[in-house]
Short mmCIF file of C-alpha atoms and ligand atoms in Angstrom, two decimals:
data_model
loop_
_atom_site.label_atom_id
_atom_site.label_comp_id
_atom_site.label_asym_id
_atom_site.label_seq_id
_atom_site.Cartn_x
_atom_site.Cartn_y
_atom_site.Cartn_z
CA MET L 17 78.16 86.11 144.43
CA LYS L 18 75.78 88.90 145.30
CA ARG L 19 72.57 88.79 143.28
CA GLU L 20 70.66 91.77 144.68
CA TYR L 21 71.64 95.40 144.58
CA ASP L 22 70.02 98.76 145.13
CA VAL L 23 71.34 99.88 141.75
CA LEU L 24 72.50 98.06 138.62
CA VAL L 25 74.53 100.11 136.13
CA VAL L 26 74.82 98.72 132.60
CA GLY L 27 77.97 100.01 130.88
CA GLY L 28 81.35 101.16 132.19
CA GLY L 29 81.93 104.34 130.13
CA PRO L 30 82.09 107.79 131.77
CA GLY L 31 78.28 107.91 132.17
CA GLY L 32 78.01 104.56 133.92
CA ALA L 33 81.12 105.02 136.02
CA PHE L 34 80.02 108.43 137.28
CA ALA L 35 76.53 107.18 138.08
CA ALA L 36 77.94 104.16 139.95
CA LYS L 37 80.35 106.37 141.89
CA THR L 38 77.58 108.78 142.88
CA PHE L 39 75.21 106.05 144.11
CA ALA L 40 78.02 104.27 145.98
CA GLU L 41 79.10 107.48 147.71
CA LYS L 42 75.57 107.89 149.00
CA GLY L 43 75.80 104.45 150.57
CA TYR L 44 73.77 102.38 148.12
CA SER L 45 74.86 98.95 146.96
CA VAL L 46 75.82 99.17 143.28
CA LEU L 47 76.89 96.74 140.61
CA LEU L 48 78.48 98.14 137.45
CA THR L 49 78.58 95.65 134.61
CA GLU L 50 80.72 96.14 131.49
CA LYS L 51 80.68 93.74 128.59
CA ARG L 52 84.18 94.44 127.36
CA PRO L 53 87.19 92.82 129.02
CA ALA L 54 88.98 96.16 129.49
CA ILE L 55 87.43 99.51 130.43
CA GLY L 56 87.95 102.21 127.81
CA ALA L 57 89.47 99.96 125.13
CA PRO L 58 89.20 100.06 122.22
CA VAL L 59 88.78 103.84 122.37
CA ARG L 60 85.72 105.23 120.58
CA CYS L 61 86.62 108.89 120.79
CA ALA L 62 88.73 111.82 119.60
CA GLU L 63 89.22 112.58 123.31
CA GLY L 64 88.69 116.35 123.25
CA VAL L 65 86.88 118.08 126.12
CA GLY L 66 86.47 121.70 127.21
CA LYS L 67 88.51 122.68 130.24
CA ALA L 68 85.75 124.57 131.98
CA LEU L 69 83.36 121.65 131.52
CA MET L 70 85.87 119.18 132.90
CA HIS L 71 86.55 121.42 135.90
CA GLU L 72 82.89 121.20 136.83
CA PHE L 73 83.67 117.69 138.06
CA PHE L 74 87.38 117.55 138.86
CA LYS L 75 90.83 118.87 138.33
CA PRO L 76 92.15 116.37 135.81
CA GLU L 77 95.00 114.10 136.88
CA ASP L 78 98.16 114.63 134.83
CA ARG L 79 97.97 111.08 133.52
CA TRP L 80 94.57 111.76 131.89
CA VAL L 81 95.83 114.67 129.83
CA ALA L 82 97.64 114.08 126.55
CA ALA L 83 97.65 117.72 125.46
CA GLU L 84 96.35 121.13 126.46
CA ILE L 85 94.67 123.05 123.66
CA GLU L 86 94.98 126.81 123.30
CA LYS L 87 93.29 127.49 119.98
CA ALA L 88 91.30 126.01 117.14
CA ASN L 89 91.74 126.35 113.39
CA ILE L 90 88.93 125.89 110.93
CA ILE L 91 89.90 125.09 107.35
CA ALA L 92 87.41 125.95 104.61
CA PRO L 93 86.94 123.76 101.52
CA ASP L 94 89.08 126.22 99.50
CA GLY L 95 91.95 125.73 101.95
CA PHE L 96 91.54 129.07 103.73
CA LYS L 97 92.50 128.70 107.38
CA MET L 98 90.72 130.65 110.10
CA GLU L 99 92.27 130.85 113.53
CA LEU L 100 90.00 130.96 116.52
CA GLU L 101 92.15 132.11 119.40
CA PRO L 102 90.14 131.51 122.53
CA GLU L 103 91.50 134.51 124.43
CA LYS L 104 90.11 136.68 121.64
CA ALA L 105 87.10 134.56 120.90
CA GLY L 106 86.04 133.98 124.48
CA ALA L 107 85.64 130.31 123.65
CA GLU L 108 86.98 127.78 126.07
CA VAL L 109 90.24 125.99 125.75
CA GLY L 110 90.43 122.29 126.16
CA TYR L 111 92.18 119.06 126.93
CA VAL L 112 92.82 116.07 124.74
CA LEU L 113 92.57 113.13 127.10
CA HIS L 114 93.91 109.60 127.23
CA ARG L 115 90.49 107.95 127.45
CA LYS L 116 91.94 104.53 128.14
CA VAL L 117 93.40 105.96 131.33
CA PHE L 118 90.56 108.38 132.10
CA ASP L 119 87.72 105.87 131.70
CA ARG L 120 89.54 103.29 133.78
CA ASP L 121 90.26 105.79 136.53
CA LEU L 122 86.55 106.70 136.68
CA VAL L 123 85.64 103.04 137.20
CA TRP L 124 88.44 102.82 139.72
CA MET L 125 86.84 105.74 141.59
CA ALA L 126 83.46 103.99 141.51
CA ALA L 127 85.06 100.84 142.93
CA GLY L 128 86.82 102.94 145.55
CA ALA L 129 83.49 104.44 146.56
CA GLY L 130 82.16 100.93 147.15
CA ALA L 131 80.59 99.84 143.84
CA ASP L 132 81.07 96.23 142.72
CA ILE L 133 82.46 95.92 139.19
CA GLN L 134 82.14 93.05 136.74
CA VAL L 135 83.94 93.15 133.40
CA LYS L 136 83.37 90.91 130.41
CA THR L 137 79.84 90.65 131.73
CA ARG L 138 77.07 91.62 129.35
CA ALA L 139 73.53 92.57 130.27
CA VAL L 140 71.49 90.39 127.91
CA THR L 141 67.87 90.97 128.97
CA PRO L 142 66.14 93.22 131.43
CA ILE L 143 63.98 91.60 134.09
CA MET L 144 60.56 93.15 133.49
CA GLU L 145 57.75 92.74 136.02
CA ASP L 146 54.48 94.67 135.97
CA GLY L 147 55.84 97.20 133.47
CA ALA L 148 58.89 97.99 135.59
CA VAL L 149 62.57 97.06 135.30
CA LYS L 150 63.72 94.82 138.16
CA GLY L 151 67.35 94.29 137.14
CA ALA L 152 68.80 92.21 134.35
CA ILE L 153 70.07 88.86 133.27
CA LEU L 154 73.83 89.10 132.93
CA ASN L 155 76.02 86.78 130.96
CA GLN L 156 79.42 86.28 132.53
CA GLY L 157 81.83 83.85 130.96
CA GLY L 158 79.02 82.08 129.13
CA ILE L 159 76.89 81.66 132.25
CA ALA L 160 73.67 83.65 132.59
CA HIS L 161 72.50 84.77 136.00
CA GLU L 162 69.89 87.13 137.35
CA VAL L 163 70.82 90.30 139.18
CA ARG L 164 67.87 92.05 140.76
CA ALA L 165 67.96 95.77 141.45
CA GLY L 166 65.50 98.43 142.56
CA LEU L 167 66.87 100.88 140.01
CA THR L 168 68.74 100.22 136.76
CA ILE L 169 70.87 102.74 134.86
CA ALA L 170 71.19 102.23 131.11
CA ALA L 171 74.66 103.63 130.35
CA ASP L 172 75.42 101.34 127.44
CA GLY L 173 76.60 104.02 125.04
CA VAL L 174 75.75 104.56 121.41
CA GLU L 175 74.34 101.04 120.92
CA SER L 176 71.67 101.76 123.55
CA LYS L 177 70.16 98.30 123.42
CA PHE L 178 69.23 98.02 127.09
CA ALA L 179 66.61 100.76 127.04
CA ARG L 180 65.35 99.39 123.73
CA TRP L 181 64.82 95.99 125.37
CA CYS L 182 62.86 97.82 128.07
CA GLY L 183 60.52 99.23 125.42
CA VAL L 184 62.11 102.63 124.65
CA ASP L 185 62.81 103.18 120.95
CA THR L 186 66.45 104.27 120.78
CA THR L 187 67.00 103.75 117.03
CA VAL L 188 69.06 106.54 115.46
CA PRO L 189 67.89 107.59 111.97
CA LEU L 190 70.56 106.86 109.36
CA ARG L 191 70.98 110.53 108.45
CA GLU L 192 71.53 111.39 112.10
CA MET L 193 74.25 108.87 112.71
CA GLU L 194 77.70 110.35 112.23
CA THR L 195 79.84 107.46 111.10
CA CYS L 196 83.51 107.80 112.05
CA ALA L 197 87.00 106.50 111.48
CA GLN L 198 90.17 107.71 113.14
CA TYR L 199 93.88 106.99 113.27
CA LEU L 200 96.13 107.78 116.15
CA MET L 201 99.01 109.08 114.08
CA THR L 202 102.58 109.82 114.94
CA GLY L 203 105.44 111.41 113.03
CA ILE L 204 103.20 114.21 111.76
CA ASP L 205 103.96 117.90 111.62
CA ILE L 206 101.28 119.63 113.70
CA ASP L 207 100.82 122.41 116.20
CA ALA L 208 100.75 120.47 119.48
CA HIS L 209 98.39 123.01 121.08
CA ALA L 210 95.84 123.64 118.33
CA THR L 211 92.92 121.54 117.20
CA GLU L 212 92.07 121.63 113.50
CA PHE L 213 88.73 121.13 111.79
CA TYR L 214 88.43 120.63 108.02
CA VAL L 215 85.01 121.09 106.46
CA GLY L 216 83.81 120.48 102.91
CA ASN L 217 81.64 118.13 100.93
CA ASN L 218 84.60 116.45 99.26
CA ILE L 219 86.47 116.17 102.55
CA ALA L 220 83.76 115.04 104.96
CA PRO L 221 80.17 115.33 103.69
CA GLY L 222 77.81 116.13 106.56
CA GLY L 223 80.69 116.17 109.02
CA TYR L 224 84.32 117.21 109.39
CA VAL L 225 87.87 115.99 109.70
CA TRP L 226 89.51 116.63 113.05
CA ILE L 227 93.10 116.75 114.18
CA PHE L 228 93.35 116.58 117.96
CA PRO L 229 96.96 116.68 119.17
CA LYS L 230 98.08 114.13 121.73
CA GLY L 231 101.58 115.47 122.24
CA ASP L 232 104.60 116.08 120.11
CA LYS L 233 104.05 115.09 116.45
CA THR L 234 101.14 112.87 117.51
CA ALA L 235 97.39 113.33 117.09
CA ASN L 236 94.01 111.73 116.67
CA VAL L 237 93.27 112.29 112.99
CA GLY L 238 89.68 111.33 112.35
CA ILE L 239 86.55 111.94 110.37
CA GLY L 240 82.81 111.88 110.80
CA VAL L 241 80.50 111.56 107.81
CA GLY L 242 76.70 111.76 107.75
CA GLY L 243 75.31 108.21 107.63
CA ASP L 244 73.19 108.95 104.56
CA ARG L 245 76.23 110.31 102.70
CA CYS L 246 78.27 107.17 103.15
CA LYS L 247 78.71 104.97 100.05
CA PRO L 248 80.95 102.12 98.91
CA GLY L 249 84.32 103.70 98.07
CA ASN L 250 83.27 106.82 99.94
CA ARG L 251 83.03 105.56 103.49
CA PRO L 252 84.68 107.35 106.41
CA ILE L 253 87.73 105.11 106.14
CA ASP L 254 88.09 106.01 102.43
CA TYR L 255 87.81 109.75 103.07
CA LEU L 256 90.25 109.42 105.96
CA ASN L 257 92.80 107.48 103.92
CA ARG L 258 92.65 110.11 101.19
CA PHE L 259 93.01 112.95 103.70
CA VAL L 260 96.00 111.29 105.35
CA ALA L 261 97.68 110.51 102.02
CA ARG L 262 97.34 114.20 101.06
CA ASN L 263 98.26 115.80 104.35
CA PHE L 264 100.45 113.34 106.24
CA PRO L 265 102.05 111.07 103.65
CA ASN L 266 104.89 110.21 106.04
CA GLY L 267 102.77 109.83 109.17
CA LYS L 268 102.40 106.47 110.87
CA ALA L 269 99.05 105.20 112.07
CA ILE L 270 99.52 103.34 115.34
CA GLU L 271 95.85 102.75 116.13
CA LEU L 272 92.65 102.45 114.08
CA ILE L 273 89.39 103.53 115.63
CA ALA L 274 85.88 103.15 114.24
CA GLY L 275 82.71 104.44 115.80
CA GLY L 276 79.41 106.20 115.58
CA VAL L 277 78.07 109.34 117.24
CA SER L 278 74.39 110.15 117.23
CA ILE L 279 73.58 113.69 116.09
CA CYS L 280 69.82 113.37 116.60
CA GLN L 281 67.59 114.93 119.24
CA PRO L 282 67.82 113.39 122.71
CA LEU L 283 65.33 110.62 123.55
CA PRO L 284 61.88 112.14 124.16
CA CYS L 285 61.96 110.69 127.69
CA THR L 286 65.03 109.42 129.55
CA VAL L 287 63.29 107.61 132.43
CA ALA L 288 60.91 104.66 132.76
CA ASN L 289 59.75 102.69 135.78
CA ASN L 290 62.95 101.86 137.74
CA LEU L 291 65.09 102.91 134.75
CA MET L 292 67.25 105.94 133.99
CA ILE L 293 69.07 106.40 130.68
CA VAL L 294 72.35 108.36 130.67
CA GLY L 295 75.07 109.48 128.27
CA ASP L 296 75.15 108.37 124.64
CA ALA L 297 72.42 105.83 125.36
CA ALA L 298 70.08 108.80 125.98
CA ARG L 299 71.32 110.44 122.74
CA VAL L 300 72.75 113.45 124.53
CA SER L 301 75.96 113.76 122.52
CA ASP L 302 76.29 117.16 120.87
CA PRO L 303 74.67 117.11 117.40
CA LEU L 304 77.09 119.71 116.04
CA THR L 305 80.44 118.68 117.51
CA GLY L 306 79.78 115.02 118.34
CA GLY L 307 81.17 115.61 121.82
CA GLY L 308 79.62 113.46 124.52
CA ILE L 309 82.12 113.07 127.37
CA TYR L 310 80.76 116.01 129.33
CA ALA L 311 77.15 114.99 128.69
CA ALA L 312 77.86 111.45 129.92
CA LEU L 313 79.52 112.74 133.10
CA TYR L 314 76.78 115.28 133.73
CA THR L 315 73.86 112.93 133.18
CA GLY L 316 75.60 110.08 135.02
CA LYS L 317 76.10 112.20 138.11
CA LEU L 318 72.63 113.71 137.92
CA ALA L 319 71.08 110.23 137.64
CA GLY L 320 73.00 109.32 140.79
CA ASP L 321 71.71 112.37 142.65
CA VAL L 322 68.07 112.16 141.56
CA GLY L 323 67.98 108.35 141.69
CA SER L 324 69.34 108.32 145.25
CA MET L 325 66.58 110.65 146.41
CA ALA L 326 63.98 108.48 144.71
CA ILE L 327 65.31 105.30 146.36
CA GLU L 328 65.32 107.04 149.72
CA LYS L 329 61.67 107.99 149.29
CA GLY L 330 60.86 104.43 148.21
CA ASP L 331 59.48 105.44 144.82
CA THR L 332 61.48 104.87 141.64
CA SER L 333 58.56 105.01 139.22
CA ALA L 334 59.00 106.94 135.98
CA GLN L 335 57.08 109.80 137.54
CA ALA L 336 59.34 109.93 140.59
CA LEU L 337 62.43 109.88 138.34
CA MET L 338 61.17 112.65 136.05
CA PRO L 339 63.14 115.41 137.84
CA TYR L 340 66.23 113.82 136.26
CA ASP L 341 64.80 114.30 132.77
CA GLU L 342 63.53 117.79 133.52
CA THR L 343 66.76 118.94 135.15
CA TRP L 344 69.15 118.01 132.36
CA ARG L 345 66.81 119.44 129.72
CA ALA L 346 66.71 122.79 131.54
CA SER L 347 70.47 122.78 132.18
CA TYR L 348 73.32 124.28 130.17
CA LEU L 349 73.63 120.88 128.49
CA GLY L 350 69.99 120.63 127.46
CA LYS L 351 70.00 124.14 126.02
CA ALA L 352 73.26 123.62 124.16
CA LEU L 353 71.92 120.39 122.65
CA GLU L 354 68.79 122.12 121.42
CA ARG L 355 70.66 125.07 119.92
CA ASN L 356 73.38 122.96 118.32
CA TYR L 357 70.77 120.64 116.85
CA GLN L 358 69.29 123.59 114.95
CA ILE L 359 72.73 124.73 113.81
CA LYS L 360 73.59 121.19 112.73
CA GLU L 361 70.41 120.98 110.63
CA VAL L 362 71.67 124.04 108.74
CA PHE L 363 75.30 122.91 108.59
CA VAL L 364 74.58 119.59 106.88
CA LYS L 365 72.79 121.38 104.03
CA LEU L 366 75.60 123.81 103.19
CA ASN L 367 77.50 123.43 99.94
CA ASP L 368 81.17 124.28 99.61
CA ASP L 369 80.47 127.83 98.41
CA ASP L 370 78.38 128.46 101.52
CA LEU L 371 81.09 126.99 103.74
CA ASN L 372 83.82 129.07 102.09
CA ALA L 373 81.75 132.24 102.42
CA ILE L 374 81.02 131.56 106.08
CA VAL L 375 84.60 130.81 107.11
CA HIS L 376 85.90 133.87 105.22
CA SER L 377 83.30 136.20 106.70
CA VAL L 378 83.79 134.91 110.25
CA SER L 379 87.54 135.43 109.98
CA LYS L 380 86.90 139.13 109.26
CA MET L 381 84.55 139.64 112.17
CA ASN L 382 85.50 141.39 115.32
CA LEU L 383 85.02 138.62 117.80
CA SER L 384 85.42 140.68 120.94
CA ASP L 385 81.87 139.82 121.91
CA PHE L 386 81.94 136.28 120.67
CA ASN L 387 78.98 134.09 121.30
CA THR L 388 77.10 131.70 119.08
CA LEU L 389 74.11 133.97 118.58
CA ASN L 390 76.29 136.91 117.53
CA LEU L 391 78.24 134.65 115.28
CA ILE L 392 75.14 133.43 113.50
CA LYS L 393 73.68 136.91 113.12
CA ASN L 394 76.97 138.07 111.63
CA ILE L 395 77.21 135.12 109.29
CA ILE L 396 73.72 135.72 108.01
CA ALA L 397 74.31 139.45 107.58
CA ALA L 398 77.48 138.74 105.59
CA ASN L 399 75.87 136.00 103.50
CA PRO L 400 72.34 137.05 102.55
CA LYS L 401 72.10 134.13 100.12
CA LEU L 402 72.41 131.80 103.07
CA ALA L 403 69.44 133.42 104.73
CA ILE L 404 67.39 132.79 101.59
CA LYS L 405 68.50 129.19 101.55
CA LEU L 406 67.46 128.64 105.13
CA GLY L 407 64.08 130.16 104.49
CA LYS L 408 61.95 131.89 107.05
CA ALA L 409 61.19 128.73 108.99
CA GLY L 410 64.84 127.70 109.14
CA LEU L 411 65.96 131.12 110.32
CA LYS L 412 63.26 131.27 112.91
CA SER L 413 64.00 127.87 114.40
CA LEU L 414 67.68 128.76 114.48
CA LEU L 415 67.20 132.08 116.23
CA ASP L 416 64.47 130.73 118.52
CA SER L 417 66.84 128.14 119.87
CA PHE L 418 68.87 130.81 121.68
CA MET G 16 71.14 88.00 104.20
CA ILE G 17 73.61 90.37 105.81
CA GLU G 18 77.15 89.09 106.00
CA VAL G 19 79.78 90.41 108.42
CA HIS G 20 83.30 90.52 107.09
CA ARG G 21 85.02 89.90 110.40
CA GLU G 22 88.46 90.79 109.06
CA ILE G 23 87.14 94.31 108.42
CA CYS G 24 84.76 94.87 111.35
CA ALA G 25 86.29 96.83 114.23
CA TYR G 26 83.25 96.11 116.50
CA CYS G 27 82.36 99.77 117.00
CA GLY G 28 78.58 99.47 117.41
CA CYS G 29 77.67 102.13 114.84
CA CYS G 30 75.49 99.68 112.89
CA VAL G 31 73.82 98.43 116.08
CA SER G 32 72.46 101.91 116.84
CA VAL G 33 70.72 102.38 113.48
CA CYS G 34 69.11 98.96 113.04
CA PRO G 35 65.36 99.60 113.27
CA GLU G 36 64.69 95.97 114.21
CA GLY G 37 67.27 95.64 116.98
CA ALA G 38 68.64 92.68 115.05
CA LEU G 39 72.31 93.48 115.69
CA GLU G 40 74.18 92.92 118.93
CA LEU G 41 77.82 93.37 119.77
CA VAL G 42 78.97 90.53 121.96
CA ASP G 43 82.18 92.31 122.94
CA ALA G 44 84.17 92.01 119.70
CA TYR G 45 81.72 89.78 117.87
CA LEU G 46 78.90 91.33 115.86
CA ASP G 47 75.92 89.01 115.97
CA ILE G 48 72.97 89.22 113.55
CA ASP G 49 69.62 87.76 114.50
CA THR G 50 68.51 86.49 111.11
CA ASN G 51 64.97 85.94 112.42
CA THR G 52 64.40 89.64 113.12
CA CYS G 53 66.58 91.17 110.35
CA LYS G 54 64.43 92.55 107.55
CA ASN G 55 67.31 93.04 105.11
CA CYS G 56 66.69 96.79 104.92
CA GLY G 57 70.40 97.44 104.33
CA ILE G 58 70.68 100.45 106.66
CA CYS G 59 73.50 98.85 108.63
CA VAL G 60 75.38 98.13 105.39
CA ARG G 61 75.25 101.81 104.48
CA VAL G 62 76.37 103.17 107.83
CA CYS G 63 79.42 101.02 108.55
CA PRO G 64 82.49 103.30 108.55
CA LEU G 65 84.73 100.49 107.33
CA GLY G 66 82.45 98.67 104.90
CA ALA G 67 82.40 95.46 106.92
CA LEU G 68 78.80 94.54 106.10
CA GLU G 69 77.48 93.17 102.86
CA ALA G 70 73.96 92.39 101.71
CA LYS G 71 73.90 88.98 100.01
CA LYS G 72 71.05 87.73 97.86
C1 FAD K 526 85.01 108.68 116.64
C2 FAD K 526 84.43 109.36 117.84
C3 FAD K 526 84.99 110.54 118.29
C4 FAD K 526 84.48 111.19 119.42
N1 FAD K 526 85.12 112.31 119.85
C5 FAD K 526 84.70 112.90 120.99
C6 FAD K 526 85.40 114.03 121.52
O1 FAD K 526 86.43 114.46 120.99
N2 FAD K 526 84.92 114.60 122.64
C7 FAD K 526 83.82 114.13 123.29
O2 FAD K 526 83.42 114.72 124.31
N3 FAD K 526 83.14 113.06 122.82
C8 FAD K 526 83.56 112.42 121.69
N4 FAD K 526 82.89 111.32 121.23
C9 FAD K 526 81.72 110.84 121.97
C10 FAD K 526 82.12 110.11 123.24
O3 FAD K 526 83.03 109.09 122.96
C11 FAD K 526 80.88 109.52 123.90
O4 FAD K 526 79.88 110.52 123.97
C12 FAD K 526 81.13 109.01 125.31
O5 FAD K 526 82.01 107.91 125.32
C13 FAD K 526 79.81 108.59 125.95
O6 FAD K 526 80.00 108.00 127.19
P1 FAD K 526 78.98 106.91 127.72
O7 FAD K 526 79.41 106.55 129.09
O8 FAD K 526 77.59 107.37 127.51
O9 FAD K 526 79.13 105.67 126.72
P2 FAD K 526 80.42 104.80 126.35
O10 FAD K 526 81.66 105.51 126.69
O11 FAD K 526 80.20 104.36 124.96
O12 FAD K 526 80.31 103.54 127.32
C14 FAD K 526 79.29 102.59 127.18
C15 FAD K 526 79.82 101.27 127.69
O13 FAD K 526 78.74 100.33 127.82
C16 FAD K 526 79.20 99.06 127.45
N5 FAD K 526 78.03 98.24 127.10
C17 FAD K 526 77.22 98.35 126.02
N6 FAD K 526 76.24 97.43 126.06
C18 FAD K 526 76.41 96.73 127.21
C19 FAD K 526 75.71 95.63 127.80
N7 FAD K 526 74.62 95.09 127.22
N8 FAD K 526 76.17 95.13 128.97
C20 FAD K 526 77.27 95.66 129.56
N9 FAD K 526 77.98 96.69 129.04
C21 FAD K 526 77.55 97.22 127.88
C22 FAD K 526 80.12 99.34 126.28
O14 FAD K 526 81.02 98.27 126.08
C23 FAD K 526 80.82 100.63 126.74
O15 FAD K 526 82.01 100.37 127.43
C24 FAD K 526 83.37 110.65 120.09
C25 FAD K 526 82.79 109.47 119.63
C26 FAD K 526 83.30 108.83 118.53
C27 FAD K 526 82.69 107.54 118.06
S1 SF4 K 527 79.50 99.46 111.98
FE1 SF4 K 527 80.90 98.13 110.81
S2 SF4 K 527 82.81 98.11 112.01
FE2 SF4 K 527 81.19 98.89 113.36
S3 SF4 K 527 80.41 97.04 114.42
FE3 SF4 K 527 79.10 97.37 112.63
S4 SF4 K 527 80.03 96.08 111.03
FE4 SF4 K 527 81.58 96.32 112.64
S1 SF4 K 528 69.61 94.86 107.29
FE1 SF4 K 528 68.30 96.28 108.45
S2 SF4 K 528 67.16 94.94 109.84
FE2 SF4 K 528 68.88 93.72 109.08
S3 SF4 K 528 70.49 94.00 110.61
FE3 SF4 K 528 70.82 95.55 109.03
S4 SF4 K 528 69.74 97.37 109.77
FE4 SF4 K 528 68.97 95.62 110.94
#
């Protein structure tokens, strides 16, 4: 078995698979190692992604797409439903994917491009020499062996242990961990082309309930709750069971999903000597929506592009890899993360009266020139009490983030 | 002592990400606790979406 590669990728999610594919296409030898026996399973996702974002990378295969989404509904704590029709709102429409199929196809593509793949093989320790990562010790079937690599990509998802072992603190603060439970439900009466979001402190404190259709009468019905709001008897699974009992008493749950999404700021630095950190491991999931598929694809590919150039020049030091960190921060993604972090900081403090007032006032707005900044200005104008609550500093940081 | 109720745990990794000591590790579907590094802070117990962790005296 080969024990030396140009690139070692730890983790076979979208971030790792896209990085591996990119390096392999440029002719480098790549090993992608995934600790689970099957790529993409169990699913840790509600599987929604914006169409335009997806199209940046590919035209999705039919088998990846469970449903096409045309509009979103937001339901206020008082039950008032606001429809956000994207044609009117200018917001993008989306897909709900089959991640089991999608994730596996991405790894398939990486293999097709020449990457070696090992499943049920866990990276257990980085090889550190002179303050630089030189690969990792992998455990495969109970046997540990060394794999040396010039460059290692930490794509190990929300757990993000690999970078931590390399000396980067990846701990997510409790209050910034969105803790989630989800059922794949069937036999439920839903609009197969609309996503629904329920907000409210009795429904999902510090988060929301989502319904993401996956076809006729079938949807991911899930919830995220702020980690600090989670208590015995009021854990995500408890809130979810109550929501389902109220809204879909006759629905059938055919899959249970648990998971966590970080809603913190990205890591202060996403490179180290011979190491690049991508996707959830870098804490680049969206702090407001919890979405991280696009971010994983984007950072995975960018790591492949920047890392390849660094290998070619024979310098993969942290300094030589910095353009990766700088590029994603300056990109659409980096800016959206910054802005949505500020919005999230406001959102988690809202009480139900605030939430009701916001949803009602947004529904009355003329959204012909819809964008987030306009939306926020309008919300604040319609709800002066909210502006007081945010305070000068809060308002400033919110508006500055645009 | 933190105890894992394996019948409840769905090996999602949420607790792993918040442990300040790095004492938790998911070995595929098996959540492992390093009792030498765990400081019994209880953060993992709070965050688990399913309530699979319990702090025992
Ligand atoms: C409940 C829930 C709902 C979500 N809903 C959405 C949504 O609707 N839309 C969206 O865009 N995003 C959503 N997300 C976020 C999305 O799932 C992640 O952002 C995305 O999967 C990140 O991709 P990744 O490649 O960085 O990590 P992952 O997909 O998590 O992949 C990491 C992989 O690394 C493996 N691994 C970990 N440690 C090791 C190791 N030591 N050795 C080898 N392999 C290892 C893991 O087994 C895993 O397969 C949701 C998340 C959750 C939990
Ligand atoms: S958070 Fe709970 S369900 Fe998830 S791995 Fe930890 S103990 Fe298991
Ligand atoms: S109790 Fe604290 S230190 Fe121990 S495993 Fe849980 S989070 Fe980590």
